[in-house]
mmCIF file of C-alpha atoms and ligand atoms in Angstrom:
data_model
loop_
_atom_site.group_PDB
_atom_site.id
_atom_site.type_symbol
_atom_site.label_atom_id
_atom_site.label_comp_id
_atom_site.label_asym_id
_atom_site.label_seq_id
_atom_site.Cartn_x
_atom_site.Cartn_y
_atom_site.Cartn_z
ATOM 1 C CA UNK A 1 0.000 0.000 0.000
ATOM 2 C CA UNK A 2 3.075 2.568 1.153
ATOM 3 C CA UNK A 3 4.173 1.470 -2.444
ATOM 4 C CA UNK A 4 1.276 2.554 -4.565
ATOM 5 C CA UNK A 5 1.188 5.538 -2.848
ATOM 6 C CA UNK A 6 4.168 6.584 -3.000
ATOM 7 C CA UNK A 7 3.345 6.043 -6.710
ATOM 8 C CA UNK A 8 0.480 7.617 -6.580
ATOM 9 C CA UNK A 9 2.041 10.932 -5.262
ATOM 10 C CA UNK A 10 4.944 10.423 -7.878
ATOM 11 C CA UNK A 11 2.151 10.841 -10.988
ATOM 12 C CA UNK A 12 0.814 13.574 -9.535
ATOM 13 C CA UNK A 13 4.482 15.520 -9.032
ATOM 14 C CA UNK A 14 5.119 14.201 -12.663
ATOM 15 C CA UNK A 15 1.552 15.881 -13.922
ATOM 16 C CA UNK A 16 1.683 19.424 -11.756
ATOM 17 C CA UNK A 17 5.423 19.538 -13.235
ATOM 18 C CA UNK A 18 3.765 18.872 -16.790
ATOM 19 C CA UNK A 19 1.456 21.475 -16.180
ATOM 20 C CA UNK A 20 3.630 23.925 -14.945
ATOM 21 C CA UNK A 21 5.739 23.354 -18.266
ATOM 22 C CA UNK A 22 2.934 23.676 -20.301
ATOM 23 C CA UNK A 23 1.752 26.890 -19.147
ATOM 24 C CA UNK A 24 5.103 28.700 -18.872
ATOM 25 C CA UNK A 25 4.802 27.414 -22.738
ATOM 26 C CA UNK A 26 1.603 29.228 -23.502
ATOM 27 C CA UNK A 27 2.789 32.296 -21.722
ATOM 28 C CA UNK A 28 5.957 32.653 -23.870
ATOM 29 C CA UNK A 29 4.099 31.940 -26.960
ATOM 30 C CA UNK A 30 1.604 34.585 -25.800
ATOM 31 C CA UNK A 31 3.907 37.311 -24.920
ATOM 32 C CA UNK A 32 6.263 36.655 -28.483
ATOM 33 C CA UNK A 33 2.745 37.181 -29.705
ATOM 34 C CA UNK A 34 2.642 40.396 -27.729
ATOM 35 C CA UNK A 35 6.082 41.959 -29.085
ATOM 36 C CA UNK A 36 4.762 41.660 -32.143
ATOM 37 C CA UNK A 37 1.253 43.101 -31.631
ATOM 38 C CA UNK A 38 2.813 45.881 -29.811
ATOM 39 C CA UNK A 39 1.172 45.270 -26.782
ATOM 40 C CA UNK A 40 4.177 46.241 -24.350
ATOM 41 C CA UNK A 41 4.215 49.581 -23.074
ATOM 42 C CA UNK A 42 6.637 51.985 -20.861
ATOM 43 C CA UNK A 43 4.738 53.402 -17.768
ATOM 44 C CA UNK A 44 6.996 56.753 -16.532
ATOM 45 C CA UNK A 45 7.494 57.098 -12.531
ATOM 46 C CA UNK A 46 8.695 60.744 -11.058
ATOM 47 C CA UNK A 47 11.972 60.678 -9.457
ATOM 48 C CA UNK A 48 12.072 63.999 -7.188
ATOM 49 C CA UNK A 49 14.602 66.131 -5.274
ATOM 50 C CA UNK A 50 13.209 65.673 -2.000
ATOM 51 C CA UNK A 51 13.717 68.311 -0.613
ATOM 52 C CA UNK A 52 11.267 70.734 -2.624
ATOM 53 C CA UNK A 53 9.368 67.737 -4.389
ATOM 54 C CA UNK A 54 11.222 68.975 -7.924
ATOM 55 C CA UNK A 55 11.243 66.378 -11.149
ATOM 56 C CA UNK A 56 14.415 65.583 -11.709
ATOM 57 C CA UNK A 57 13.686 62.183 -13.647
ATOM 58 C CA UNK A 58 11.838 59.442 -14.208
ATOM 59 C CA UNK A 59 11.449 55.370 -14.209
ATOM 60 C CA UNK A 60 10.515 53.384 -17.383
ATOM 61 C CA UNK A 61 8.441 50.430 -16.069
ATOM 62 C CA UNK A 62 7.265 48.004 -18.478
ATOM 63 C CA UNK A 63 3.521 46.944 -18.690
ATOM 64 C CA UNK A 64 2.042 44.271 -20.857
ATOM 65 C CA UNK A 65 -1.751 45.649 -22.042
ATOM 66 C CA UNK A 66 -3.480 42.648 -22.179
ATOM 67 C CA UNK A 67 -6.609 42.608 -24.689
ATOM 68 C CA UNK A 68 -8.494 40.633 -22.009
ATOM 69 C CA UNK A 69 -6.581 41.238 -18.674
ATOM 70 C CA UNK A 70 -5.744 44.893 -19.138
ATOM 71 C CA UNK A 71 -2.161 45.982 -17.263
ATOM 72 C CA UNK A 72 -0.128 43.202 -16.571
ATOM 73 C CA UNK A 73 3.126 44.077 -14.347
ATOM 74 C CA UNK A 74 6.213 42.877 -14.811
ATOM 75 C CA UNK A 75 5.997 40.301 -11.914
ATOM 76 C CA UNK A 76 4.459 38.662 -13.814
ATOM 77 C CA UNK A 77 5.800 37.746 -16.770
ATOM 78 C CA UNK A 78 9.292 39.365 -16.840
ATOM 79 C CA UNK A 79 10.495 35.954 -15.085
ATOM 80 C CA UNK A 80 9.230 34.336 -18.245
ATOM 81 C CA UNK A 81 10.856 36.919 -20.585
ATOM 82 C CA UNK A 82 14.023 36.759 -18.899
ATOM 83 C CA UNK A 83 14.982 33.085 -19.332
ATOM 84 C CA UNK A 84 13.446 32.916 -23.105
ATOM 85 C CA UNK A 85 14.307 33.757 -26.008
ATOM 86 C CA UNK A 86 12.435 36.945 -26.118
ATOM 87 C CA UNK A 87 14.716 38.555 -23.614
ATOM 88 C CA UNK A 88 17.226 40.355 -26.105
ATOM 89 C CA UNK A 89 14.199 41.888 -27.891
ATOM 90 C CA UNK A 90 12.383 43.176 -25.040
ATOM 91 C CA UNK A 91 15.516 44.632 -23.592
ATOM 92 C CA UNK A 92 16.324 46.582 -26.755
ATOM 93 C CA UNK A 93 12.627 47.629 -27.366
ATOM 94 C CA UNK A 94 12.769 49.120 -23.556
ATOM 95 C CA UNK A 95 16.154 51.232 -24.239
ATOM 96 C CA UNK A 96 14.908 52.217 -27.559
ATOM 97 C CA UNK A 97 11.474 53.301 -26.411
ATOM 98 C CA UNK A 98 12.296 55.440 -23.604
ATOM 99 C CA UNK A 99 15.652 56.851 -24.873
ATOM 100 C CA UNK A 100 13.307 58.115 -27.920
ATOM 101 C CA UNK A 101 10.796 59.150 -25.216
ATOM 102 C CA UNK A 102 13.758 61.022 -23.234
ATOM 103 C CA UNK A 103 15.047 62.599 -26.448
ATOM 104 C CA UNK A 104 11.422 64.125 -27.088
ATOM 105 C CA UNK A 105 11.153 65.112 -23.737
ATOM 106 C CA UNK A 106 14.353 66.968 -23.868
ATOM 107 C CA UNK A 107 13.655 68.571 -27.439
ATOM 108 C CA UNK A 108 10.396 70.087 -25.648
ATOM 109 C CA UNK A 109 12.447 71.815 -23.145
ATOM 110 C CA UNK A 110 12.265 69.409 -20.352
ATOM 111 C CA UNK A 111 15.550 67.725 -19.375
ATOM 112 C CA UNK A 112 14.243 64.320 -17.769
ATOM 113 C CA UNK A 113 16.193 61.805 -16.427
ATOM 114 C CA UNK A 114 15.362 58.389 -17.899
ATOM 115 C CA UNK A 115 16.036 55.562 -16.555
ATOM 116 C CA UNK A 116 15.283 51.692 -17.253
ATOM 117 C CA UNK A 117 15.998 48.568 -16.237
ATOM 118 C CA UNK A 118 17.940 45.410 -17.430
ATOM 119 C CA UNK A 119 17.493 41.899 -15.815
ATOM 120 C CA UNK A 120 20.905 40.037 -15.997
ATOM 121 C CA UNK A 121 20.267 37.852 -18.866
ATOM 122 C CA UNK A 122 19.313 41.938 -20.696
ATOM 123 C CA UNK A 123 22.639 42.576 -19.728
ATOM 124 C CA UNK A 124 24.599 39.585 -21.128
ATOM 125 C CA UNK A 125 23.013 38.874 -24.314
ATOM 126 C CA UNK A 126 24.081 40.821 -27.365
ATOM 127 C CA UNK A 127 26.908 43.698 -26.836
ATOM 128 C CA UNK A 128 25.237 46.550 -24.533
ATOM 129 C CA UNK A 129 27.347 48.665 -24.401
ATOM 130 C CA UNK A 130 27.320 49.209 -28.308
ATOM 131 C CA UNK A 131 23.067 49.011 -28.436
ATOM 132 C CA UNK A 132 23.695 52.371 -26.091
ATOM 133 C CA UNK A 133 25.953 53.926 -28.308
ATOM 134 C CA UNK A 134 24.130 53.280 -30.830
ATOM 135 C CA UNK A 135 20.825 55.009 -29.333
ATOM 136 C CA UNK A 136 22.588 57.508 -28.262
ATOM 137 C CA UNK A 137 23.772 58.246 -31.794
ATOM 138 C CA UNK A 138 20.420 57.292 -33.691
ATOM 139 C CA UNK A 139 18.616 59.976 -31.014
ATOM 140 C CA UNK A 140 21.154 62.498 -30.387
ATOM 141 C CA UNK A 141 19.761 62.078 -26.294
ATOM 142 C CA UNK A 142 22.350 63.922 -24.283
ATOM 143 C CA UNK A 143 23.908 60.497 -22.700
ATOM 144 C CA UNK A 144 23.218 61.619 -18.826
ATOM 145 C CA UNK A 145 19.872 61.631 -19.362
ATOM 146 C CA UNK A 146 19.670 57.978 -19.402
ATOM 147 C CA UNK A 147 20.537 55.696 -16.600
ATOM 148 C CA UNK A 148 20.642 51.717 -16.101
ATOM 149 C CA UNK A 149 18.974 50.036 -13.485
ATOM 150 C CA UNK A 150 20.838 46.810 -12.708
ATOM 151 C CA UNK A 151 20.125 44.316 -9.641
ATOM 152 C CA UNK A 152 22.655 42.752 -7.491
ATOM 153 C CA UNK A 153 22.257 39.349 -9.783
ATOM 154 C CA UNK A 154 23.373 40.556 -12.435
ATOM 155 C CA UNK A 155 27.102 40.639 -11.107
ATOM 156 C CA UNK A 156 27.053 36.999 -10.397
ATOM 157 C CA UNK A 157 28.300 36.572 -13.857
ATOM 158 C CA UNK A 158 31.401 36.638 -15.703
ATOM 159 C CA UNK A 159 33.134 39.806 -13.428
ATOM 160 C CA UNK A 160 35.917 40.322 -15.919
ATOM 161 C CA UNK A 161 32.835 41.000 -18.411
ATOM 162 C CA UNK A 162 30.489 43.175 -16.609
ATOM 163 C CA UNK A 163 32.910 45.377 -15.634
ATOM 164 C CA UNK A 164 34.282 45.937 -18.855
ATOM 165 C CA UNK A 165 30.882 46.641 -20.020
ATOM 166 C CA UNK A 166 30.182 48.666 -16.937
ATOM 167 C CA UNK A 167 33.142 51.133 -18.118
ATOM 168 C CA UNK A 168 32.267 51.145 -22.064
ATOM 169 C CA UNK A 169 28.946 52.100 -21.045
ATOM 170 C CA UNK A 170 29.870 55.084 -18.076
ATOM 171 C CA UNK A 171 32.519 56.188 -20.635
ATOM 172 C CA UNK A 172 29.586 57.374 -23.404
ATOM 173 C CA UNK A 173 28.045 59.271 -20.213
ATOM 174 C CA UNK A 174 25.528 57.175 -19.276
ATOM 175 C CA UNK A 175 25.436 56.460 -15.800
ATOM 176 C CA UNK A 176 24.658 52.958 -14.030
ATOM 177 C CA UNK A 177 22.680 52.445 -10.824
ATOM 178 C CA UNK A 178 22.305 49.580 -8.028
ATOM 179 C CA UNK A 179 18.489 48.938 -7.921
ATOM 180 C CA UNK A 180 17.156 47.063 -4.905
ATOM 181 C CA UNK A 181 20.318 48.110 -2.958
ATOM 182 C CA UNK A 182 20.369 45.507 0.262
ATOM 183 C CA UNK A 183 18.437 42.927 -0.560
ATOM 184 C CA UNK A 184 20.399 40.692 -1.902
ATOM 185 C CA UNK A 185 24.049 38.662 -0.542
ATOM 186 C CA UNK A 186 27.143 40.617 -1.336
ATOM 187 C CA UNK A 187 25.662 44.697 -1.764
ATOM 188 C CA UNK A 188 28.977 45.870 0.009
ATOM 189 C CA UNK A 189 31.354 43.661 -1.809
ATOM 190 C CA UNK A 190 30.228 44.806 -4.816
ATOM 191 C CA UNK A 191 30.450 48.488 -4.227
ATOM 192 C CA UNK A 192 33.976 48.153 -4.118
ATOM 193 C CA UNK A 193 34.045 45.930 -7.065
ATOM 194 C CA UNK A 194 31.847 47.452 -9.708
ATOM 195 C CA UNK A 195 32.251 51.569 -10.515
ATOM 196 C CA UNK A 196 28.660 52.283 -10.047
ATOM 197 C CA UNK A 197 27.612 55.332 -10.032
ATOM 198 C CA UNK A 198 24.593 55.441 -7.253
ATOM 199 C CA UNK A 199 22.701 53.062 -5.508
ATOM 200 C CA UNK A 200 18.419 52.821 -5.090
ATOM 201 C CA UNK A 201 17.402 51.575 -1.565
ATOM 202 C CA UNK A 202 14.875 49.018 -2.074
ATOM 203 C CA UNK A 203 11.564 49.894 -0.511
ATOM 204 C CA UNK A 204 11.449 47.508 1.698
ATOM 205 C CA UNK A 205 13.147 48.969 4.120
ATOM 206 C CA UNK A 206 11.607 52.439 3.331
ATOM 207 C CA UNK A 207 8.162 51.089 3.499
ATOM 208 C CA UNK A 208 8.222 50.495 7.359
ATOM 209 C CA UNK A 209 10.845 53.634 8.207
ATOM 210 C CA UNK A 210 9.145 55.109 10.670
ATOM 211 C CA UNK A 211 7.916 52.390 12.576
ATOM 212 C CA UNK A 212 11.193 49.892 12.403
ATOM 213 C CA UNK A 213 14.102 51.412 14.140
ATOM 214 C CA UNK A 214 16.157 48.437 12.138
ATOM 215 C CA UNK A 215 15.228 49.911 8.647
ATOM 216 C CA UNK A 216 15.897 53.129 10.069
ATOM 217 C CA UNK A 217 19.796 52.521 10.825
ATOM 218 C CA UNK A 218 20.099 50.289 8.038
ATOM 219 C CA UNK A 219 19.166 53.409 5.421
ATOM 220 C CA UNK A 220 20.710 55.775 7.525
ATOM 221 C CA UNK A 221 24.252 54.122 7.481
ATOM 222 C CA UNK A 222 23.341 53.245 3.535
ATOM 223 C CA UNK A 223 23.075 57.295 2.974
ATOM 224 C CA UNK A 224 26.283 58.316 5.079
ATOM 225 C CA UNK A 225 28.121 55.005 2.815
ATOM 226 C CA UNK A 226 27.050 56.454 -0.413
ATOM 227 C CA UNK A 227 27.883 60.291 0.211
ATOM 228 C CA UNK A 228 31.433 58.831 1.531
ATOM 229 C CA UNK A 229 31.901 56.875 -1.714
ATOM 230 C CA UNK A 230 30.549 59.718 -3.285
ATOM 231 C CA UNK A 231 27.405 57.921 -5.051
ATOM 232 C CA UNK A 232 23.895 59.223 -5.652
ATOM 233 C CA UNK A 233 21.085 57.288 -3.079
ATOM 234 C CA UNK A 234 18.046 57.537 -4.640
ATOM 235 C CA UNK A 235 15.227 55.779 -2.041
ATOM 236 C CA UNK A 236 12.570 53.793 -2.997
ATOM 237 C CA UNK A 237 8.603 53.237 -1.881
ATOM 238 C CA UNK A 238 8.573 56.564 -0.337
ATOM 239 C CA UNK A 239 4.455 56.627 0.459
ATOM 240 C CA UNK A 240 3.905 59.202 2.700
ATOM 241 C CA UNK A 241 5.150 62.581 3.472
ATOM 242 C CA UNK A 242 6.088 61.535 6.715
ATOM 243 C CA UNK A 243 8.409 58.811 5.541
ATOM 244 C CA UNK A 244 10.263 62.241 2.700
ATOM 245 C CA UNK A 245 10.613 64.617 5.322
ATOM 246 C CA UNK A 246 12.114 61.793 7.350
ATOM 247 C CA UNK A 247 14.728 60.843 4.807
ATOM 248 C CA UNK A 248 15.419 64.737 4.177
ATOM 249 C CA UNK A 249 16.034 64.994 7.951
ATOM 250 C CA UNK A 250 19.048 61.633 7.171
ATOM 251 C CA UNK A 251 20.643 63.534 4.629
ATOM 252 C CA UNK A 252 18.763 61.692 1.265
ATOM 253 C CA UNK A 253 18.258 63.556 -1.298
ATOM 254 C CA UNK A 254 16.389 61.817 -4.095
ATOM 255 C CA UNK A 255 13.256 59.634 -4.185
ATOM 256 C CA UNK A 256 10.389 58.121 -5.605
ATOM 257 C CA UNK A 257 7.212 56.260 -4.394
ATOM 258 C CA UNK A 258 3.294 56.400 -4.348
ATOM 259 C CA UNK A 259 3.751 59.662 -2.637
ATOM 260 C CA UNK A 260 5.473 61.453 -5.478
ATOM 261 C CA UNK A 261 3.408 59.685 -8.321
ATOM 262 C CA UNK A 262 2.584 55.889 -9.430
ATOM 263 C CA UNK A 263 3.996 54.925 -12.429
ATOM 264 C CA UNK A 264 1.707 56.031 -15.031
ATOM 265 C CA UNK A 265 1.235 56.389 -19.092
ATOM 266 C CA UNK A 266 3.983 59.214 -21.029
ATOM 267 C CA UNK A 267 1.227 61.237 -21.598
ATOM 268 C CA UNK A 268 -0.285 61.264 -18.068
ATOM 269 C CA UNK A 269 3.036 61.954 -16.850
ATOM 270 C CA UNK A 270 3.845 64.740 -19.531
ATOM 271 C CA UNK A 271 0.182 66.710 -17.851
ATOM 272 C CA UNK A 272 0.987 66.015 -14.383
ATOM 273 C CA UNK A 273 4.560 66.956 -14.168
ATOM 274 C CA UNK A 274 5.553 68.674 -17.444
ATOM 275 C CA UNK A 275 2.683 70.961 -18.557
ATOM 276 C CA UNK A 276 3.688 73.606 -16.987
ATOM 277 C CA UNK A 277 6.917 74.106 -18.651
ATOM 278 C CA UNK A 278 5.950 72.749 -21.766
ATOM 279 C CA UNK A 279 3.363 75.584 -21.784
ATOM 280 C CA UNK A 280 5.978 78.296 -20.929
ATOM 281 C CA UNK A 281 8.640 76.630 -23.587
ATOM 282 C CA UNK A 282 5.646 77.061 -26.323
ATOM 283 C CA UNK A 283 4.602 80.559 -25.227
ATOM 284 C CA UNK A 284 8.666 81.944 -25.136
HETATM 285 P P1 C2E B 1 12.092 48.073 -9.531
HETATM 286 O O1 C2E B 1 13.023 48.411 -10.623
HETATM 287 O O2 C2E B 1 12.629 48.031 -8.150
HETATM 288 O O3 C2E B 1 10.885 49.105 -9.670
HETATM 289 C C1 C2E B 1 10.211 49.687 -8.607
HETATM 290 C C2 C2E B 1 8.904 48.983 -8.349
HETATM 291 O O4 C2E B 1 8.352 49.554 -7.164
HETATM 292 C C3 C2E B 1 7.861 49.206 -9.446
HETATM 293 O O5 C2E B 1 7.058 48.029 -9.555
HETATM 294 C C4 C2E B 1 7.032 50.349 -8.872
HETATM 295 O O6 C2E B 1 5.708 50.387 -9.364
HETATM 296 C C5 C2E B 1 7.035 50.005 -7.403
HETATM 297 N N1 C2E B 1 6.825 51.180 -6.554
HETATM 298 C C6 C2E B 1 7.178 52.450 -6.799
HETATM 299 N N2 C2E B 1 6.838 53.279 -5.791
HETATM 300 C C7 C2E B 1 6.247 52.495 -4.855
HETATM 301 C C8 C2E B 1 5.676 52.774 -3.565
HETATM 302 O O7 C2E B 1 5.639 53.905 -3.071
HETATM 303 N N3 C2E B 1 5.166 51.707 -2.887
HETATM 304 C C9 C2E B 1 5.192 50.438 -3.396
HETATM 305 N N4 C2E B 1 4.653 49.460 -2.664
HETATM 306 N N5 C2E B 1 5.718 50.134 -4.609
HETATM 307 C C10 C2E B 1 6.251 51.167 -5.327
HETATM 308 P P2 C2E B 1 6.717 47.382 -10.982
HETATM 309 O O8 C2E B 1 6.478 48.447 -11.993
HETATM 310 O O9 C2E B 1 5.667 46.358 -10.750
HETATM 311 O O10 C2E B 1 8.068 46.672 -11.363
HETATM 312 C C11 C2E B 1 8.551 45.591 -10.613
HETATM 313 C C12 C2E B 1 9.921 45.176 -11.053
HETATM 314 O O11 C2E B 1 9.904 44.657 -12.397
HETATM 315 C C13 C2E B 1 10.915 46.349 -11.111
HETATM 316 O O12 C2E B 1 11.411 46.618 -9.809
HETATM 317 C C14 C2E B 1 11.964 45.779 -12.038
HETATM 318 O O13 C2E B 1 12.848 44.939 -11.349
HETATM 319 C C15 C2E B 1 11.133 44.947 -13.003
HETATM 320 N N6 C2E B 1 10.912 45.721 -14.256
HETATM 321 C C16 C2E B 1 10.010 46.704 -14.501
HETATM 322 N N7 C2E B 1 10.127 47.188 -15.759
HETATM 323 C C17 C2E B 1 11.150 46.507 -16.319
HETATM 324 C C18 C2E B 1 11.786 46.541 -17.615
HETATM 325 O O14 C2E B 1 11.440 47.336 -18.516
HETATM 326 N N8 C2E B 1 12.815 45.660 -17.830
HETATM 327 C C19 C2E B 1 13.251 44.803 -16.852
HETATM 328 N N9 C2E B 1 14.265 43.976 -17.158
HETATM 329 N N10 C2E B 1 12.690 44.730 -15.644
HETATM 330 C C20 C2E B 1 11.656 45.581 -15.370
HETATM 331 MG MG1 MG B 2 14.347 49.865 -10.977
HETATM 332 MG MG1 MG B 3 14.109 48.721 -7.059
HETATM 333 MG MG1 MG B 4 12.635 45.368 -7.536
#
């Protein structure tokens, strides 16, 4: 009897397996489908100065507009992207879309700060460091108005390489950012390793600031590291006012969150947080 079901329990492994193959399948089918249809899109999220709330850039987020599920975010199917074949696209059709949506931005007067993200296997496929030259060539953007995002995963790879690519990259002007800063194994290790050029504390330990004394000494000694190393700290899931004037009061001076703005469409971006000077650029 311990025998059968032992088999039993086997099939059923075997089958959930099967179906969890099967469906990671129909997803990458469906989002291939997707590139082509054009159904990917670039949300923009305000990055302010915090101490007078000014724009100083923004966040490219991907979203998938789904004819049937509208939004889709990027937890959900950028794992899927990222270890298929559809990963090389997607990562040029991000840097392409918001470096032309940076250049436009900057031709209207506004000098926004772009930045977007790469998921390791963005990073190692194809030559990078050429697709940005290229942009910035094909565009004419002014090259420090586009940043890179990269996690802490990324630099599990080949070191040698990354770094190499690191420096091509920061020597055409762009500069290159530590997203989720200290969440993952080795942050501190590979400050001193990498030439980075700022970090981004991950929100989960801006979130809970003023209630968890822990996330409060943990940001505060990741803001008095940066200024010493002399990077940019940008923080994260900043949702209240509360939590801004907080981080103003620990010497941070750049952030984003809920607070701020949500990530949102170009042009709902453009009316909430450009209009203004495009108006005054149109009326000079
Ligand atoms: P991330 O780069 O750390 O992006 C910040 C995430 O925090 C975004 O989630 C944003 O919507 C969310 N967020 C911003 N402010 C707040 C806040 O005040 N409170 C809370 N609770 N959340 C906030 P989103 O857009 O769902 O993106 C999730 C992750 O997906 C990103 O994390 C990034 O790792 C990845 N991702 C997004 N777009 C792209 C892309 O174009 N390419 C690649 N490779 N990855 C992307
Ligand atoms: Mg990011
Ligand atoms: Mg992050
Ligand atoms: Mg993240």
């Amino acid at each position: 009897r311990a025998k059968a079901t032992r088999r039993g329990s086997h099939v059923i492994f075997e089958s959930a397996i099967r179906q969890e193959l099967e469906n990671r399948l129909t997803l990458e089918s469906e989002l291939a489908l997707a590139a082509d249809r054009g159904e990917f899109e670039l949300f923009y999220q305000p990055q302010v100065r915090l101490i007078d709330g000014g724009l100083i850039g923004a966040e490219a987020l991907i979203r998938w507009r789904h004819p049937v599920r509208g939004y889709v975010s990027p937890g959900e199917f950028m794992p899927v992207v990222n270890t298929s074949a559809l990963s090389e696209r997607i990562a040029n059709w991000v840097m392409e879309t918001a470096g032309r949506q940076a250049r436009a931005w900057e031709l209207s007067g506004n000098a926004v700060r772009v930045a977007i993200n790469l998921s390791p296997s963005q990073l190692h496929s194809g030559d990078l460091a050429h697709s940005v030259a290229e942009l910035l060539r094909t565009t004419g953007l002014t090259p420090s108005l586009l940043e890179i995002e990269v996690t802490e995963d990324i630099l599990l790879h080949d070191e040698g390489r990354v770094l190499d690519m690191f420096k091509r990259i920061q020597q055409l002007g762009v500069r290159i950012l530590f997203d989720d800063f200290g969440t993952g194994y080795a942050s501190l290790s590979y400050l001193k390793k990498f030439p980075l050029d700022g970090l981004k504390i991950d929100r989960s330990f801006v979130l809970d600031l003023l209630a968890d004394s822990d996330d409060a000494a943990i940001v505060g000694s990741t803001i008095g590291l940066s200024k010493q190393l002399g990077l940019t700290v940008v923080a994260e899931g900043i949702e209240n006012r509360a939590t801004a004037d907080f981080l103003v009061s620990i010497g941070c001076e750049e952030g984003q969150g809920y607070f701020f703005g949500r990530p949102m469409p170009a042009d709902a971006f453009e009316k909430q947080f450009l209009a203004a000077e495009l108006k005054a650029v149109s009326a000079a």
